[in-house]
Tab-separated table of C-alpha atoms in Angstrom:
chain	number	residue	atom	x	y	z
X	1	UNK	CA	-5.865	-5.015	-28.530
X	2	UNK	CA	-6.665	-2.058	-29.365
X	3	UNK	CA	-5.741	1.714	-30.219
X	4	UNK	CA	-2.779	-0.131	-32.438
X	5	UNK	CA	0.195	2.501	-34.168
X	6	UNK	CA	2.462	0.969	-35.906
X	7	UNK	CA	5.000	2.153	-37.888
X	8	UNK	CA	8.275	0.076	-40.083
X	9	UNK	CA	10.218	-1.261	-36.697
X	10	UNK	CA	7.826	-0.355	-33.865
X	11	UNK	CA	4.192	-1.400	-33.420
X	12	UNK	CA	2.248	0.410	-29.955
X	13	UNK	CA	-0.954	-0.831	-28.437
X	14	UNK	CA	-2.745	-0.984	-25.417
X	15	UNK	CA	-3.478	-4.807	-24.387
X	16	UNK	CA	-7.835	-5.328	-22.897
X	17	UNK	CA	-9.472	-7.791	-20.908
X	18	UNK	CA	-9.422	-9.550	-17.529
X	19	UNK	CA	-9.400	-12.499	-18.548
X	20	UNK	CA	-7.943	-15.961	-16.188
X	21	UNK	CA	-3.634	-15.914	-17.468
X	22	UNK	CA	-1.544	-19.360	-16.634
X	23	UNK	CA	1.662	-16.688	-17.100
X	24	UNK	CA	2.716	-15.636	-13.854
X	25	UNK	CA	5.849	-13.820	-12.604
X	26	UNK	CA	6.050	-14.303	-8.962
X	27	UNK	CA	8.401	-13.005	-6.686
X	28	UNK	CA	9.340	-13.494	-2.993
X	29	UNK	CA	10.877	-11.160	-0.293
X	30	UNK	CA	13.902	-12.691	-0.179
X	31	UNK	CA	13.676	-12.047	-3.515
X	32	UNK	CA	14.170	-15.832	-5.397
X	33	UNK	CA	11.951	-15.404	-7.930
X	34	UNK	CA	9.979	-17.855	-10.228
X	35	UNK	CA	8.121	-17.986	-14.312
X	36	UNK	CA	5.625	-19.798	-14.148
X	37	UNK	CA	3.059	-21.231	-17.536
X	38	UNK	CA	-0.225	-22.865	-16.010
X	39	UNK	CA	1.328	-25.622	-13.707
X	40	UNK	CA	4.755	-25.771	-15.554
X	41	UNK	CA	7.547	-23.702	-13.980
X	42	UNK	CA	9.846	-22.614	-16.417
X	43	UNK	CA	12.214	-20.174	-15.025
X	44	UNK	CA	13.591	-20.286	-11.491
X	45	UNK	CA	16.283	-16.731	-9.981
X	46	UNK	CA	17.840	-14.879	-7.398
X	47	UNK	CA	18.552	-11.920	-6.876
X	48	UNK	CA	21.274	-11.660	-5.052
X	49	UNK	CA	22.450	-10.037	-2.047
X	50	UNK	CA	23.196	-6.627	-2.107
X	51	UNK	CA	21.608	-6.688	-5.791
X	52	UNK	CA	24.866	-6.214	-8.104
X	53	UNK	CA	23.760	-9.651	-9.843
X	54	UNK	CA	20.501	-12.274	-10.681
X	55	UNK	CA	21.274	-16.095	-10.312
X	56	UNK	CA	18.871	-18.012	-13.242
X	57	UNK	CA	17.622	-21.565	-13.110
X	58	UNK	CA	15.883	-23.409	-16.171
X	59	UNK	CA	14.393	-26.676	-16.368
X	60	UNK	CA	14.877	-29.207	-18.680
X	61	UNK	CA	11.848	-29.018	-20.608
X	62	UNK	CA	12.447	-28.771	-24.414
X	63	UNK	CA	9.000	-28.287	-24.959
X	64	UNK	CA	7.683	-25.115	-26.342
X	65	UNK	CA	6.152	-23.078	-23.714
X	66	UNK	CA	2.871	-21.389	-26.241
X	67	UNK	CA	3.305	-18.493	-25.737
X	68	UNK	CA	3.115	-17.345	-29.992
X	69	UNK	CA	0.886	-19.856	-32.000
X	70	UNK	CA	3.651	-21.453	-33.584
X	71	UNK	CA	5.194	-19.181	-36.528
X	72	UNK	CA	5.334	-21.779	-40.683
X	73	UNK	CA	7.789	-21.935	-43.024
X	74	UNK	CA	4.680	-21.178	-45.477
X	75	UNK	CA	4.751	-17.780	-44.062
X	76	UNK	CA	8.369	-17.265	-43.725
X	77	UNK	CA	8.524	-17.781	-46.955
X	78	UNK	CA	5.855	-15.022	-47.770
X	79	UNK	CA	6.091	-12.173	-45.780
X	80	UNK	CA	9.857	-10.104	-45.020
X	81	UNK	CA	7.545	-7.660	-43.869
X	82	UNK	CA	8.877	-6.878	-40.590
X	83	UNK	CA	5.412	-4.285	-39.357
X	84	UNK	CA	3.327	-7.642	-40.645
X	85	UNK	CA	5.644	-9.953	-37.746
X	86	UNK	CA	4.579	-8.005	-35.105
X	87	UNK	CA	1.292	-7.246	-36.285
X	88	UNK	CA	1.178	-11.470	-35.285
X	89	UNK	CA	3.327	-11.217	-32.336
X	90	UNK	CA	1.170	-8.559	-31.204
X	91	UNK	CA	-2.647	-10.987	-31.646
X	92	UNK	CA	-0.647	-13.705	-31.136
X	93	UNK	CA	-0.749	-12.456	-27.535
X	94	UNK	CA	-2.842	-11.102	-27.106
X	95	UNK	CA	-5.055	-14.783	-27.367
X	96	UNK	CA	-2.948	-16.653	-26.287
X	97	UNK	CA	-3.894	-17.530	-22.272
X	98	UNK	CA	0.425	-17.449	-21.641
X	99	UNK	CA	1.376	-13.961	-22.325
X	100	UNK	CA	2.608	-11.451	-20.200
X	101	UNK	CA	0.497	-9.241	-21.513
X	102	UNK	CA	-1.000	-7.355	-18.525
X	103	UNK	CA	-4.043	-4.403	-19.927
X	104	UNK	CA	-2.196	-0.998	-20.409
X	105	UNK	CA	0.249	0.449	-22.593
X	106	UNK	CA	2.417	-2.281	-24.575
X	107	UNK	CA	5.027	-2.133	-27.477
X	108	UNK	CA	6.866	-4.961	-29.666
X	109	UNK	CA	9.804	-3.421	-31.296
X	110	UNK	CA	11.846	-4.321	-33.868
X	111	UNK	CA	15.457	-4.137	-32.545
X	112	UNK	CA	18.900	-2.199	-34.615
X	113	UNK	CA	21.846	-4.113	-34.928
X	114	UNK	CA	24.543	-1.534	-32.342
X	115	UNK	CA	27.265	0.081	-35.318
X	116	UNK	CA	29.567	-0.117	-32.338
X	117	UNK	CA	28.269	-3.332	-30.637
X	118	UNK	CA	28.082	-6.357	-33.091
X	119	UNK	CA	26.958	-8.854	-29.819
X	120	UNK	CA	24.230	-5.525	-28.836
X	121	UNK	CA	20.699	-4.877	-30.381
X	122	UNK	CA	19.676	-1.428	-29.734
X	123	UNK	CA	16.078	0.669	-29.716
X	124	UNK	CA	15.545	2.007	-33.702
X	125	UNK	CA	14.231	4.895	-31.720
X	126	UNK	CA	17.886	7.004	-31.305
X	127	UNK	CA	16.681	9.297	-28.354
X	128	UNK	CA	16.401	5.450	-26.800
X	129	UNK	CA	18.875	3.838	-27.220
X	130	UNK	CA	20.335	4.150	-24.192
X	131	UNK	CA	18.194	3.156	-21.986
X	132	UNK	CA	19.409	0.192	-20.417
X	133	UNK	CA	16.169	-2.020	-20.482
X	134	UNK	CA	15.465	-1.901	-24.106
X	135	UNK	CA	19.506	-2.616	-24.496
X	136	UNK	CA	20.065	-6.456	-25.769
X	137	UNK	CA	23.182	-7.753	-24.757
X	138	UNK	CA	24.734	-11.470	-25.407
X	139	UNK	CA	21.776	-12.752	-27.691
X	140	UNK	CA	23.390	-15.973	-28.854
X	141	UNK	CA	24.768	-17.402	-26.392
X	142	UNK	CA	21.822	-17.486	-25.395
X	143	UNK	CA	21.169	-20.264	-27.761
X	144	UNK	CA	23.713	-22.933	-25.936
X	145	UNK	CA	22.963	-21.683	-21.791
X	146	UNK	CA	23.849	-23.971	-19.427
X	147	UNK	CA	21.235	-24.896	-17.054
X	148	UNK	CA	22.386	-22.082	-14.563
X	149	UNK	CA	23.875	-18.045	-15.111
X	150	UNK	CA	25.476	-15.947	-12.643
X	151	UNK	CA	24.052	-11.960	-14.219
X	152	UNK	CA	26.154	-9.464	-12.653
X	153	UNK	CA	24.529	-6.264	-13.505
X	154	UNK	CA	27.496	-3.826	-13.166
X	155	UNK	CA	25.437	-0.856	-11.736
X	156	UNK	CA	22.783	-1.065	-14.993
X	157	UNK	CA	22.232	-4.297	-14.946
X	158	UNK	CA	23.488	-6.798	-17.811
X	159	UNK	CA	19.975	-6.842	-19.674
X	160	UNK	CA	21.349	-10.819	-21.401
X	161	UNK	CA	18.877	-12.973	-22.842
X	162	UNK	CA	17.435	-16.285	-21.066
X	163	UNK	CA	16.091	-19.363	-22.650
X	164	UNK	CA	12.384	-20.437	-20.869
X	165	UNK	CA	13.077	-24.009	-22.187
X	166	UNK	CA	16.536	-26.259	-22.794
X	167	UNK	CA	18.222	-26.134	-26.222
X	168	UNK	CA	17.455	-27.833	-29.466
X	169	UNK	CA	20.540	-30.031	-30.699
X	170	UNK	CA	22.115	-27.251	-34.047
X	171	UNK	CA	21.123	-31.424	-35.095
X	172	UNK	CA	17.480	-31.313	-34.665
X	173	UNK	CA	15.124	-31.389	-38.131
X	174	UNK	CA	12.689	-28.771	-36.638
X	175	UNK	CA	16.276	-26.571	-36.194
X	176	UNK	CA	18.247	-27.625	-39.662
X	177	UNK	CA	14.564	-26.346	-42.032
X	178	UNK	CA	14.936	-22.769	-39.665
X	179	UNK	CA	18.498	-22.159	-41.142
X	180	UNK	CA	18.067	-22.993	-44.224
X	181	UNK	CA	15.908	-20.015	-43.346
X	182	UNK	CA	18.206	-18.226	-41.838
X	183	UNK	CA	20.843	-18.419	-44.996
X	184	UNK	CA	18.313	-17.739	-47.589
X	185	UNK	CA	17.181	-15.103	-45.059
X	186	UNK	CA	13.615	-15.343	-44.888
X	187	UNK	CA	13.826	-16.974	-40.629
X	188	UNK	CA	11.187	-14.970	-38.535
X	189	UNK	CA	12.319	-13.023	-35.443
X	190	UNK	CA	12.783	-14.541	-31.726
X	191	UNK	CA	10.849	-13.071	-29.343
X	192	UNK	CA	11.672	-11.519	-26.346
X	193	UNK	CA	10.169	-9.847	-23.065
X	194	UNK	CA	11.751	-7.590	-21.039
X	195	UNK	CA	11.762	-7.649	-17.519
X	196	UNK	CA	12.509	-5.331	-15.510
X	197	UNK	CA	13.008	-6.850	-12.206
X	198	UNK	CA	15.391	-9.538	-13.067
X	199	UNK	CA	17.781	-6.696	-15.583
X	200	UNK	CA	17.376	-8.827	-18.816
X	201	UNK	CA	14.752	-10.427	-21.356
X	202	UNK	CA	12.976	-13.825	-21.909
X	203	UNK	CA	13.140	-15.561	-24.353
X	204	UNK	CA	9.245	-15.926	-25.142
X	205	UNK	CA	9.118	-17.520	-28.536
X	206	UNK	CA	12.176	-18.507	-30.919
X	207	UNK	CA	14.515	-21.197	-29.393
X	208	UNK	CA	14.921	-23.229	-32.235
X	209	UNK	CA	15.314	-20.307	-34.751
X	210	UNK	CA	18.320	-19.199	-32.496
X	211	UNK	CA	19.827	-22.018	-32.002
X	212	UNK	CA	19.897	-22.512	-36.329
X	213	UNK	CA	20.982	-18.546	-36.864
X	214	UNK	CA	23.722	-19.264	-34.567
X	215	UNK	CA	25.013	-22.348	-36.111
X	216	UNK	CA	24.017	-21.066	-39.655
X	217	UNK	CA	26.248	-17.748	-38.824
X	218	UNK	CA	23.420	-15.193	-39.107
X	219	UNK	CA	22.259	-12.866	-37.032
X	220	UNK	CA	18.717	-12.757	-36.593
X	221	UNK	CA	15.787	-10.456	-36.578
X	222	UNK	CA	14.936	-9.399	-33.169
X	223	UNK	CA	12.157	-8.181	-31.025
X	224	UNK	CA	11.709	-6.592	-27.945
X	225	UNK	CA	7.772	-6.247	-26.206
X	226	UNK	CA	8.289	-4.244	-23.021
X	227	UNK	CA	5.624	-2.141	-20.563
X	228	UNK	CA	4.618	1.357	-21.234
X	229	UNK	CA	5.029	4.151	-19.251
X	230	UNK	CA	3.434	7.394	-20.772
X	231	UNK	CA	4.220	10.474	-20.266
X	232	UNK	CA	1.406	13.395	-21.532
X	233	UNK	CA	3.391	16.223	-23.301
X	234	UNK	CA	3.262	19.526	-21.421
X	235	UNK	CA	2.480	22.837	-22.230
X	236	UNK	CA	5.847	24.776	-22.156
X	237	UNK	CA	7.344	21.198	-23.837
X	238	UNK	CA	4.358	21.764	-26.964
X	239	UNK	CA	4.828	25.879	-26.921
X	240	UNK	CA	8.516	25.643	-27.536
X	241	UNK	CA	8.121	23.057	-29.852
X	242	UNK	CA	5.330	26.049	-32.004
X	243	UNK	CA	8.074	28.180	-32.420
X	244	UNK	CA	10.655	26.693	-33.546
X	245	UNK	CA	9.013	24.709	-35.928
X	246	UNK	CA	8.037	28.592	-36.802
X	247	UNK	CA	11.259	29.933	-36.622
X	248	UNK	CA	12.955	27.371	-38.697
X	249	UNK	CA	10.457	27.114	-41.469
X	250	UNK	CA	11.417	29.926	-42.284
X	251	UNK	CA	14.460	29.459	-42.319
X	252	UNK	CA	14.661	26.524	-43.734
X	253	UNK	CA	11.253	25.729	-45.988
X	254	UNK	CA	12.429	23.035	-47.628
X	255	UNK	CA	12.925	20.676	-43.862
X	256	UNK	CA	8.863	20.173	-43.631
X	257	UNK	CA	9.566	16.684	-43.583
X	258	UNK	CA	11.827	16.801	-40.772
X	259	UNK	CA	9.973	20.007	-38.998
X	260	UNK	CA	6.670	17.461	-39.165
X	261	UNK	CA	8.918	14.656	-37.277
X	262	UNK	CA	10.216	16.874	-34.512
X	263	UNK	CA	6.466	18.769	-33.915
X	264	UNK	CA	4.715	14.941	-34.041
X	265	UNK	CA	7.134	13.738	-31.647
X	266	UNK	CA	6.723	17.067	-28.820
X	267	UNK	CA	2.827	15.728	-29.190
X	268	UNK	CA	3.316	12.678	-28.812
X	269	UNK	CA	3.886	11.003	-24.926
X	270	UNK	CA	6.983	10.800	-23.670
X	271	UNK	CA	7.471	6.680	-23.363
X	272	UNK	CA	9.270	5.086	-21.343
X	273	UNK	CA	9.974	1.359	-20.241
X	274	UNK	CA	7.724	0.760	-16.938
X	275	UNK	CA	7.961	-2.144	-14.143
X	276	UNK	CA	6.793	-6.097	-14.782
X	277	UNK	CA	3.896	-6.840	-12.997
X	278	UNK	CA	5.218	-9.476	-10.230
X	279	UNK	CA	3.257	-11.554	-7.326
X	280	UNK	CA	3.860	-11.470	-4.638
X	281	UNK	CA	4.038	-14.282	-3.415
X	282	UNK	CA	5.518	-15.007	1.503
X	283	UNK	CA	4.943	-17.879	1.682
X	284	UNK	CA	7.314	-19.611	-1.729
X	285	UNK	CA	10.346	-19.890	0.449
X	286	UNK	CA	10.317	-23.555	0.909
X	287	UNK	CA	8.144	-24.081	-2.671
X	288	UNK	CA	10.770	-22.252	-4.179
X	289	UNK	CA	13.636	-24.307	-2.823
X	290	UNK	CA	12.417	-27.285	-3.492
X	291	UNK	CA	11.511	-27.426	-7.303
X	292	UNK	CA	14.961	-26.426	-7.481
X	293	UNK	CA	16.504	-29.114	-5.399
X	294	UNK	CA	14.532	-31.693	-7.592
X	295	UNK	CA	15.416	-29.678	-11.808
X	296	UNK	CA	19.043	-29.120	-10.978
X	297	UNK	CA	22.890	-31.243	-9.374
X	298	UNK	CA	22.736	-30.621	-6.013
X	299	UNK	CA	26.296	-28.333	-7.162
X	300	UNK	CA	23.743	-26.148	-9.762
X	301	UNK	CA	21.147	-25.349	-6.719
X	302	UNK	CA	24.253	-24.748	-3.764
X	303	UNK	CA	25.401	-22.010	-6.503
X	304	UNK	CA	21.868	-20.592	-6.989
């Protein structure tokens, strides 16, 4: 990880390296999708005919996939700073063999609750709040997600959250421990990964913390990982911004901070979500069908 730029709610960085990667997102010609961590299958999905939605399935394995080193209770009590947690998450993902990171630009964004919908989280930058891949719906429902689920894209994608393991029971010891943190306000954030082809977010880390927050009636902090496509600023845009800065500063010299922010953004690259990296597999369909049949009931497998 290099070239990191950090503010209170965003960490933008460059992922490097071409080492062995145990996390694989695979897609077949028939729109069957599979996410694997080494030999372990984490998720199966199938995009519906007509591309109006996607059906998900997960295994009943309740152990952590291990994307990140476990968050510790002493860390949670010592650090309530958003920037610290984003650095912790970024470094953990960069060092993990089970990581969605591929070479290129990435961002971790500490999402904010939508003022008009308490079940929705949006990007901290106003200009990105209407961008589907950076909007999260129905977070707490993922704490009790069934083994299969149908998501209707509804023309704009569902952008809801899908867990990558079976949720723990609310009375399990680790969940109870995190529930205390949720009540005290020291619960570390849950970590999501925005995957464009699914038009959904995958829960990378924080399955037990999400269950704890839900059982405590608390909304957890949310950090979203997304791959960034950057477009350099044009000469025309920079010239317009410089002219606007000069004219506005002459009329409102006291507004220097706001004008400086405007100028900085005009001279910075424009950021938009990029597609997730996926591996094309022409020979995966039969294997996918057998795996789904082995982990789901006959009724659920037929639905998928």
